[in-house]
Coordinates of C-alpha atoms and ligand atoms in Angstrom, one line a residue:
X236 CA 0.0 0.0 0.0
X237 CA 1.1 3.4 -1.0
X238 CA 1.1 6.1 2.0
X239 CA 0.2 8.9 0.0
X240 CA -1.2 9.4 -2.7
X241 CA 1.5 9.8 -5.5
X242 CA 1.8 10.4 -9.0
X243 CA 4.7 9.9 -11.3
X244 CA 5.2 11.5 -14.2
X245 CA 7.4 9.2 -17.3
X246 CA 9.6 11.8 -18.9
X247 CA 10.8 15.2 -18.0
X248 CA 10.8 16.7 -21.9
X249 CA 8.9 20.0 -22.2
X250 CA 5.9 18.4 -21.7
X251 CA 6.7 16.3 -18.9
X252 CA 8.4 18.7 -17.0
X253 CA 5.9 21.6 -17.6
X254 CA 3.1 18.9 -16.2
X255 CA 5.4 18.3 -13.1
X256 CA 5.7 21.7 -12.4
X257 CA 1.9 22.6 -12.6
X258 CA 1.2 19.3 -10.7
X259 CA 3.6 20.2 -8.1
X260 CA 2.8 24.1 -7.5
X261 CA -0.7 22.5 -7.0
X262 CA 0.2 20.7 -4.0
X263 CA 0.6 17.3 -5.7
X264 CA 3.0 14.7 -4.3
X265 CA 4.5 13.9 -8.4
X266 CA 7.7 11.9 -9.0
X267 CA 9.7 12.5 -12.2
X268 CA 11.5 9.8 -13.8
X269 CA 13.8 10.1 -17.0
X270 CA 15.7 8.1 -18.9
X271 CA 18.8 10.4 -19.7
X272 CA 20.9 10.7 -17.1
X273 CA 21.3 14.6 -17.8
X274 CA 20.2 16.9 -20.3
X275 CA 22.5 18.9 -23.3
X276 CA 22.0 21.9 -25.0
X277 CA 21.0 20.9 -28.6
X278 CA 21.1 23.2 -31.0
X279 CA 17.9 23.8 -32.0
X280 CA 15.4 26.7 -31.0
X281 CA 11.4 26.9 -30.4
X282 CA 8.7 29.3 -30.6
X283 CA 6.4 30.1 -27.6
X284 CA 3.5 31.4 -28.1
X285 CA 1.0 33.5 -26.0
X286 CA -1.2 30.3 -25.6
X287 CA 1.7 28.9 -23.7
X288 CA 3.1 31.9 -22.3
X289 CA 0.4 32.1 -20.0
X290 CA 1.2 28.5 -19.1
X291 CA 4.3 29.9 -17.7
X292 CA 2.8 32.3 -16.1
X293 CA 1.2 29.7 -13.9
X294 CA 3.9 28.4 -13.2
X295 CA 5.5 31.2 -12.1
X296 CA 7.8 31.2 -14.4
X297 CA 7.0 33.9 -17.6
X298 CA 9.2 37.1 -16.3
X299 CA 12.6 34.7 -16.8
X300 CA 11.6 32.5 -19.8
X301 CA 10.7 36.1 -21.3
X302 CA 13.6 37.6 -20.7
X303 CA 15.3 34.8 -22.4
X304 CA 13.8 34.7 -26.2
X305 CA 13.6 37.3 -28.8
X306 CA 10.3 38.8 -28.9
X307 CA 9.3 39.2 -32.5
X308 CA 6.4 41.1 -33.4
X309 CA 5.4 39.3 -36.5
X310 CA 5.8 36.0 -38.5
X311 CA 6.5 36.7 -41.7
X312 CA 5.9 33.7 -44.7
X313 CA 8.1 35.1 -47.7
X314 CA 8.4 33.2 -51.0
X315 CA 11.4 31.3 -51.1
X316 CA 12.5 32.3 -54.7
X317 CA 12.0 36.2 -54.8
X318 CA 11.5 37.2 -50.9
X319 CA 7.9 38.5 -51.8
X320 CA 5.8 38.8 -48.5
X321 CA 2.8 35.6 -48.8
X322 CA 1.6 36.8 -45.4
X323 CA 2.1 38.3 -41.7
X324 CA 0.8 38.3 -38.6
X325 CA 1.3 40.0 -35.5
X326 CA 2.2 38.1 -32.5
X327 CA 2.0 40.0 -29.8
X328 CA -1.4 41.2 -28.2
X329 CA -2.9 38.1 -27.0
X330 CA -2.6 38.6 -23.8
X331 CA 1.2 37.5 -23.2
X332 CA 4.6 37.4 -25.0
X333 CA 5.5 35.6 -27.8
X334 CA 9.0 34.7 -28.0
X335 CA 11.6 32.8 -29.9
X336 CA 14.0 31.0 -28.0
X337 CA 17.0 28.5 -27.4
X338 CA 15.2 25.1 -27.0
X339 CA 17.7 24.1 -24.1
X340 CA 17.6 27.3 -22.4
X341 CA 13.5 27.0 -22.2
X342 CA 13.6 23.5 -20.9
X343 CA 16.4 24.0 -18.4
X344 CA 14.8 27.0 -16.4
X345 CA 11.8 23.8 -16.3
X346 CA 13.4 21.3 -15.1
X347 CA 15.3 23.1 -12.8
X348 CA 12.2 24.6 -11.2
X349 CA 11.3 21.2 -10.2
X350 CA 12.0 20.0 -6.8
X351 CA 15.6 18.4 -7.1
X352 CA 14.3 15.6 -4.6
X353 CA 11.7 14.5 -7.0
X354 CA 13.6 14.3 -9.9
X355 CA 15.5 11.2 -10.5
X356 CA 17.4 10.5 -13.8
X357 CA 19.0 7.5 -15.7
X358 CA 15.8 6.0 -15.1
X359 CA 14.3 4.2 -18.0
X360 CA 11.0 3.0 -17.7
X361 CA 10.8 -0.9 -18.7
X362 CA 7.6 -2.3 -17.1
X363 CA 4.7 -1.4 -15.7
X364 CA 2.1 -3.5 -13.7
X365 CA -1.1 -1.9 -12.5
X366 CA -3.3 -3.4 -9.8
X367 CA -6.7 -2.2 -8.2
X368 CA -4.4 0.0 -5.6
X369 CA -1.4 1.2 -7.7
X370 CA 1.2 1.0 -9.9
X371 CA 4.3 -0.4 -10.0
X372 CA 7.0 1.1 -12.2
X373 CA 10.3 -0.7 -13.3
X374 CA 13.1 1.0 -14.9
X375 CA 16.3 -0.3 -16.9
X376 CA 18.5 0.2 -13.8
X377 CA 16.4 -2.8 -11.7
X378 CA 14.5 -0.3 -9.5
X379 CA 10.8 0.1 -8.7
X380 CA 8.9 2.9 -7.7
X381 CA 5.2 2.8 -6.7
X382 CA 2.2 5.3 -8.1
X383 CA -1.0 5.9 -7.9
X384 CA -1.4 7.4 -11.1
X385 CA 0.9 7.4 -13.8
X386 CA 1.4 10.4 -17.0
X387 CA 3.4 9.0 -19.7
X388 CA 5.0 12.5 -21.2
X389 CA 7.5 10.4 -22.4
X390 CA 7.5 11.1 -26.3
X391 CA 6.7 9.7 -29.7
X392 CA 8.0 6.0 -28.4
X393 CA 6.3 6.6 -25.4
X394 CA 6.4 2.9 -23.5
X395 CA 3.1 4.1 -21.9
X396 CA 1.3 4.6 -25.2
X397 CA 2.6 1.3 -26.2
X398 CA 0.8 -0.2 -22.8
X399 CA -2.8 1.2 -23.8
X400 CA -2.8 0.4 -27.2
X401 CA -0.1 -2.0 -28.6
X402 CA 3.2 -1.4 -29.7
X403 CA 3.3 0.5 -33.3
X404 CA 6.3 2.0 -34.2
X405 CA 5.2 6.2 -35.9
X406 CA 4.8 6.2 -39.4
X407 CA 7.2 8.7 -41.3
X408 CA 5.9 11.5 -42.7
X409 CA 8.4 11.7 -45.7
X410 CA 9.4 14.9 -44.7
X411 CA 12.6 15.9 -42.7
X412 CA 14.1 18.7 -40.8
X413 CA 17.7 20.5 -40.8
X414 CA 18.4 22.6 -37.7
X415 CA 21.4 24.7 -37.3
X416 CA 22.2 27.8 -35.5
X417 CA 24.1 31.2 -36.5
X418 CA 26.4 32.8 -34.3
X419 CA 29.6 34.8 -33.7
X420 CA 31.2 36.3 -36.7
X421 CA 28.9 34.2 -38.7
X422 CA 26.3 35.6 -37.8
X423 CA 27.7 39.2 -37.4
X424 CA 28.5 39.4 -41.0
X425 CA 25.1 37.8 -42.5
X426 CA 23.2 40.8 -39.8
X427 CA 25.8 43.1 -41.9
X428 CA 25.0 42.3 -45.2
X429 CA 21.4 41.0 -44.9
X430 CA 17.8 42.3 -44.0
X431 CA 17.5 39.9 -41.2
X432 CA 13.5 39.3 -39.9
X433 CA 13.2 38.5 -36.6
X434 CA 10.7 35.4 -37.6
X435 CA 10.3 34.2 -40.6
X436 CA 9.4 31.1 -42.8
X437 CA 10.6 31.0 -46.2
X438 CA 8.3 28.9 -48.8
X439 CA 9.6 26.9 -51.8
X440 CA 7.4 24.4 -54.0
X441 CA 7.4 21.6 -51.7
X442 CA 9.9 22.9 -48.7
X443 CA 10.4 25.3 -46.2
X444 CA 12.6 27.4 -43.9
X445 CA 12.1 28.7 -40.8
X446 CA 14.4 31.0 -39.3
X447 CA 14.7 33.3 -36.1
X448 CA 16.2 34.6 -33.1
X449 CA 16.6 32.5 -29.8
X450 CA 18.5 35.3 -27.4
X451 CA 17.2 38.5 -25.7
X452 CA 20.0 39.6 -27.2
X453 CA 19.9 38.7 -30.6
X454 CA 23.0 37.0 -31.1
X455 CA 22.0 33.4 -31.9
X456 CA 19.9 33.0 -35.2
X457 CA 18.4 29.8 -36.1
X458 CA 16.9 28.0 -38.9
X459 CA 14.6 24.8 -39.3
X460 CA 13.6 23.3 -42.5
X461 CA 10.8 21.2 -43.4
X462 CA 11.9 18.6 -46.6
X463 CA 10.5 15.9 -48.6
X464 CA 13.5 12.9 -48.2
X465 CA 13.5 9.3 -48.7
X466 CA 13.0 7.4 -45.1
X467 CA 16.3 8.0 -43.6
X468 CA 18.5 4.8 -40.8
X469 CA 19.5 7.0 -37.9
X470 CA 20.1 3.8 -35.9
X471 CA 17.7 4.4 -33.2
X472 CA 19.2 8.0 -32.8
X473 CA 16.7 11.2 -33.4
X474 CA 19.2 12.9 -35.5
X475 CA 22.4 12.5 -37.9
X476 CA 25.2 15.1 -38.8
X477 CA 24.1 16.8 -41.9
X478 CA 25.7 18.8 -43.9
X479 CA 26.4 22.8 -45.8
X480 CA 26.8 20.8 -49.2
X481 CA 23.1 18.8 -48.3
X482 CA 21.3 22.1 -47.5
X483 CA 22.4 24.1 -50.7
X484 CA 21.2 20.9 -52.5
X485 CA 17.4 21.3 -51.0
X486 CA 17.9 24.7 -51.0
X487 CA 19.1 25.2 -54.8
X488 CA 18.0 28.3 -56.6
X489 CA 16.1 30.0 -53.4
X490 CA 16.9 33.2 -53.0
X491 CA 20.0 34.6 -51.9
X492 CA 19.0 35.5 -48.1
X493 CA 18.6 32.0 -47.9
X494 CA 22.0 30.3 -49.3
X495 CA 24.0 33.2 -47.1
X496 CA 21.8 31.7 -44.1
X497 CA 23.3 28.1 -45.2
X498 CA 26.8 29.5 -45.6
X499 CA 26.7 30.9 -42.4
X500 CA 25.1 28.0 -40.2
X501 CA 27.2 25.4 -38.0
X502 CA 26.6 21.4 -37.2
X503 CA 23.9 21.1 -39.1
X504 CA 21.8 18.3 -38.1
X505 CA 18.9 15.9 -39.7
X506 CA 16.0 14.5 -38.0
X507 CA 13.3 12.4 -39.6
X508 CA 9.8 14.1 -39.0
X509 CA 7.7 11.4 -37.6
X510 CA 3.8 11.0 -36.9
X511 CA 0.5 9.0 -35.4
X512 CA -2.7 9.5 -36.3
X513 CA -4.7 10.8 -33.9
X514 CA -5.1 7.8 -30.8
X515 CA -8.6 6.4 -29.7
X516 CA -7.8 6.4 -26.2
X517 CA -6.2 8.8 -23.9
X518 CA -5.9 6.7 -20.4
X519 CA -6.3 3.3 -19.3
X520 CA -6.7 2.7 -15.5
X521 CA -4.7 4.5 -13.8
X522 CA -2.0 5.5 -17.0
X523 CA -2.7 8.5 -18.9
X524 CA -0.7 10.0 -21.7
X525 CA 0.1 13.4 -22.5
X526 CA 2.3 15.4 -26.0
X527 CA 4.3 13.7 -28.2
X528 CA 2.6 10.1 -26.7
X529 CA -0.5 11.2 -27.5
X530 CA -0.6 13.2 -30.3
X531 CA 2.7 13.8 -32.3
X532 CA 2.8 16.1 -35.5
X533 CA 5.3 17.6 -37.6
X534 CA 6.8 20.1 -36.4
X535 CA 5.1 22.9 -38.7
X536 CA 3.0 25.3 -36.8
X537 CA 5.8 25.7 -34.3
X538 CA 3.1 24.4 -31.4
X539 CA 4.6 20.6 -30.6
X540 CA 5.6 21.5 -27.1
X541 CA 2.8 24.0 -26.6
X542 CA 0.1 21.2 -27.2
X543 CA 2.3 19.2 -24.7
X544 CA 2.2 21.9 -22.2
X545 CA -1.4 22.6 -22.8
X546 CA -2.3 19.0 -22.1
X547 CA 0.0 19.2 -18.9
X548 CA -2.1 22.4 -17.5
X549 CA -5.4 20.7 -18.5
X550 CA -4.9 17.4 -16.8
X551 CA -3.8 19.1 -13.8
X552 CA -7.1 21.2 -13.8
X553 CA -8.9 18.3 -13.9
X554 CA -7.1 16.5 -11.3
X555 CA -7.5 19.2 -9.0
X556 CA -11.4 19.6 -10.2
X557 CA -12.4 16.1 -9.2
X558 CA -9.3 15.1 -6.8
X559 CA -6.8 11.9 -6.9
X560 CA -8.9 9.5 -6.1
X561 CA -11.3 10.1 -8.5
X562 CA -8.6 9.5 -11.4
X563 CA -10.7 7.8 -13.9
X564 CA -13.2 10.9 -14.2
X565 CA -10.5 13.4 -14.5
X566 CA -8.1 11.4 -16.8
X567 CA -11.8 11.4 -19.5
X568 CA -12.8 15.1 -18.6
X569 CA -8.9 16.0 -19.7
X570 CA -9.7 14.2 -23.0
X571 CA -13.0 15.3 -23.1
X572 CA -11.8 19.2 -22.9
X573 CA -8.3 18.6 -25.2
X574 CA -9.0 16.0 -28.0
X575 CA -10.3 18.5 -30.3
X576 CA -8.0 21.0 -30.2
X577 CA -4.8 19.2 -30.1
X578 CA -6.7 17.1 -32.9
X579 CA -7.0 20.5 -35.3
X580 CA -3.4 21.8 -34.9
X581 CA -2.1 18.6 -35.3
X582 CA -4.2 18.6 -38.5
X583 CA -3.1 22.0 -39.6
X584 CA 0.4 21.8 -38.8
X585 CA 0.7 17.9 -40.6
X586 CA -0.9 19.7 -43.3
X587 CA 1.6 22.2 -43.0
X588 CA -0.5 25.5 -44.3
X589 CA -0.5 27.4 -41.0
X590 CA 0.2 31.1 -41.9
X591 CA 1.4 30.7 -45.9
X592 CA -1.5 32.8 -46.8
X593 CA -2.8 35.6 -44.7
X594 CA -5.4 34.1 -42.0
X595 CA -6.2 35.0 -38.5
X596 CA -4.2 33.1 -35.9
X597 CA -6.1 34.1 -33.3
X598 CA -7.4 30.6 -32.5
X599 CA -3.9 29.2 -31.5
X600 CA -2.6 32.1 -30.0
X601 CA -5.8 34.2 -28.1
X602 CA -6.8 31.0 -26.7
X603 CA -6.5 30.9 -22.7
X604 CA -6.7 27.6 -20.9
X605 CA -7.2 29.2 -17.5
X606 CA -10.6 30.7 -18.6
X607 CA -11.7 28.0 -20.9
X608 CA -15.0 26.2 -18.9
X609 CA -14.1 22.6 -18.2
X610 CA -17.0 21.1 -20.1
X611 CA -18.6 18.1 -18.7
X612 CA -18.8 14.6 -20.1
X613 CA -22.0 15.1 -21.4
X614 CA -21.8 18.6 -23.3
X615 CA -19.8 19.1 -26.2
X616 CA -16.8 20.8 -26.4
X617 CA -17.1 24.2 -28.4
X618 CA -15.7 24.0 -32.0
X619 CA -12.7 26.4 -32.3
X620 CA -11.8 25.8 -28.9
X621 CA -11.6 29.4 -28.6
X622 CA -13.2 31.4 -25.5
X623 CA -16.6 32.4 -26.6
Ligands
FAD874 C1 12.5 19.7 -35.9 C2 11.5 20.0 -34.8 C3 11.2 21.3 -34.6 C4 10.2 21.6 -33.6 N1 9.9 22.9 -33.3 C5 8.9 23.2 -32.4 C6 8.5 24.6 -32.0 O1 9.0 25.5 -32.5 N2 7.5 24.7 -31.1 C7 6.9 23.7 -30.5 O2 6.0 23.9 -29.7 N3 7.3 22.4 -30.8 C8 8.2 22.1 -31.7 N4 8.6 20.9 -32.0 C9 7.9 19.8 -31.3 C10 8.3 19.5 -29.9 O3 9.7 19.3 -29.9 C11 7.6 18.3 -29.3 O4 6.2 18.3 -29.6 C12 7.8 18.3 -27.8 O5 9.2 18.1 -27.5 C13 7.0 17.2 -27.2 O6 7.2 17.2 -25.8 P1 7.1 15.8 -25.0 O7 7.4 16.2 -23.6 O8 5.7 15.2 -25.2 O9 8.1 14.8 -25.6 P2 9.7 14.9 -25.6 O10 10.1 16.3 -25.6 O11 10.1 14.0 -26.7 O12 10.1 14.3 -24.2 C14 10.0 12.9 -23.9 C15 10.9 12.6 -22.7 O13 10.7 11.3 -22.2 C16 11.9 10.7 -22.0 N5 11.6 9.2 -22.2 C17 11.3 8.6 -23.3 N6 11.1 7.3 -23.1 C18 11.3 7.1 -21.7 C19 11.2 5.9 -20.9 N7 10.9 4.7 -21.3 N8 11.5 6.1 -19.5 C20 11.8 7.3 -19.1 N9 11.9 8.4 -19.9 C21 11.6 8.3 -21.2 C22 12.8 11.2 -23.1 O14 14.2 11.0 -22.8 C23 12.4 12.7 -23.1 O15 13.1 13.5 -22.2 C24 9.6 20.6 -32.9 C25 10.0 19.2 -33.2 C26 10.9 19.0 -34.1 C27 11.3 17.5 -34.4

């Protein structure tokens, strides 16, 4: 028998460590358990929008991941070939910052707001039994722990979606990404002799770019691409070296902003853009998935991690709504009140047409999941997911 009533969260990515936190600040008894046995700065950035921002602010953590990301005030799509402007939004004026920022930097102010005590590393799940009282969790490194409920935020190969519904390995989309950074010199000279936007996605035919800042300060750029390759054999990694001579090839005859970006870029990396369609089941018991387990996309819309967060701050709404022990009521009101909207930008940003033509963005970025009504079981959710 477990003393208290405990919860463990399986992964402490951006979504499991942004569920941790909000469980923890209210007044949970939550566990952490990750496989790596630290984390690395990888060069890659990641957009945050307003819809998460104020995430963060619960958290109480907004005034230091703002004051570490650029804060562009629109997103600009420009053709690929001749720089014309396809659309632009602004981005601030929803009710919080958006920013751009270092991927690492965001995720280490998360985790380290957790309490050190309750988060243990090198510890890969392996097995999990559930019985009518709890659940017992075995990891690589021949330990158990015990929980009463269990989150699996533990990403695309999540071992906890794999428990509710069979293992299936993601389909690939067809479609990779390069990510690189620009900095120093590099990126001093391409600032000197190039109209730099602050936020940007270049389209091309069948491929993109999209490029900002990840500093306050400016002094990191960033790109991310989005390309049609044959499936590629990282070997069980998520990412192989890539390289300048690769990029010009996807990028050939684009225009010029673009090949000095290239030229400029360091350790360019490759990463296959994997998918699921969307699952039939949320929770099982007493295991309950949230992010990447649950609903993976490509990366297109910039708003992975901010569904992942999203699900983290609804499924701790709902936990505090009906309390622990009722579990199996809040793990279906969670899914009740997210399915549909992580559904749709999953949708979109697969589909990958978010923002190429002028459109209104306010139903990603306006919507507030602090003053969104829980609806109940029997009432429909409301179609945009939007506040009325
Ligand atoms: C190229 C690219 C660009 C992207 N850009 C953006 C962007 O700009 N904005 C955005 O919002 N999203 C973006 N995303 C998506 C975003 O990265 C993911 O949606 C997000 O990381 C999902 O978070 P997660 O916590 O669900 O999963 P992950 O971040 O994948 O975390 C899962 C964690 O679980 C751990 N784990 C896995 N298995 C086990 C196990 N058995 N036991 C213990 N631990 C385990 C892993 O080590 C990891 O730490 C991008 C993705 C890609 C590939």
């Amino acid at each position: 028998m477990v003393q208290a009533k405990k919860i463990a969260v399986i992964g402490a990515g951006l979504g499991g460590a942004a569920t941790a936190r909000l469980l923890q600040c209210a007044g949970f008894d939550v566990d952490v358990y990750e496989q790596a046995n630290e984390f690395s700065r990888i060069g890659a950035g990641i957009h945050v929008g307003p819809n998460i921002m104020k995430i963060f602010r619960e958290m109480g953590l907004e005034k230091e991941l703002t004051a570490l990301g650029a804060k562009p005030n629109q997103w600009i799509s420009r053709d690929g070939a001749n720089a014309d402007i396809l659309a632009a939004a602004d981005l601030q004026g929803y009710g919080a910052t958006y920013i751009t920022v270092h991927r690492g930097d965001m995720h280490t102010l998360q985790f380290e707001s957790l309490d050190p005590k309750k988060l243990h590393y090198g510890k890969r799940l392996e097995h999990v039994e559930q019985n009518a009282e709890h659940v017992i969790l075995s990891f690589s490194d021949g330990t158990t722990a015990t929980a009463d409920i269990v989150i699996g935020a533990d990403g695309i190969n999540s071992k906890i979606r794999d428990i509710l519904l069979g293992e299936e390995a993601p389909t690939y989309s067809g479609w990779v990404a390069h990510r690189a950074l620009i900095k120093g010199e590099n990126l001093k000279k391409l600032q000197a002799e190039h109209d730099l936007d602050d936020c940007v996605k270049w389209w091309h035919e069948d491929r993109h770019m999209m490029a900002y800042y990840t500093t306050s300060e400016k002094d990191e750029y960033y790109y991310v691409t989005g390309v049609p390759h044959p499936p590629l054999d990282t070997q069980g990694q998520s990412f192989l070296p890539s390289s300048h001579e690769e990029m010009f090839k996807a990028f050939e005859g684009c225009h010029p902003r673009i090949q000095a970006m290239i030229e400029a870029s360091e350790d360019i990396t490759i990463w296959p853009l994997n998918s699921r369609n969307p699952l039939p089941i949320w929770s099982s018991g007493r295991l309950v998935i949230v992010g990447d387990a649950c609903h993976p996309m490509k990366p297109h819309m910039a708003q992975g991690a901010g569904m992942a967060i999203e699900d983290g701050a609804m499924l701790t709404r709902c936990l505090l709504k009906t309390g622990l022990d009722d579990y199996k009521t809040a793990f279906k009101l969670y899914e009740h009140n997210r399915k549909e909207r992580a559904t749709r930008v999953q949708t979109v940003s697969n589909a990958n047409t978010f923002l190429k033509q002028p459109e209104d963005p306010a139903w990603v970025y306006g919507y507030d999941l602090y003053s969104e009504e829980i609806y109940p079981l029997n009432e429909p959710k409301n179609i945009e997911g939007v506040n009325a």
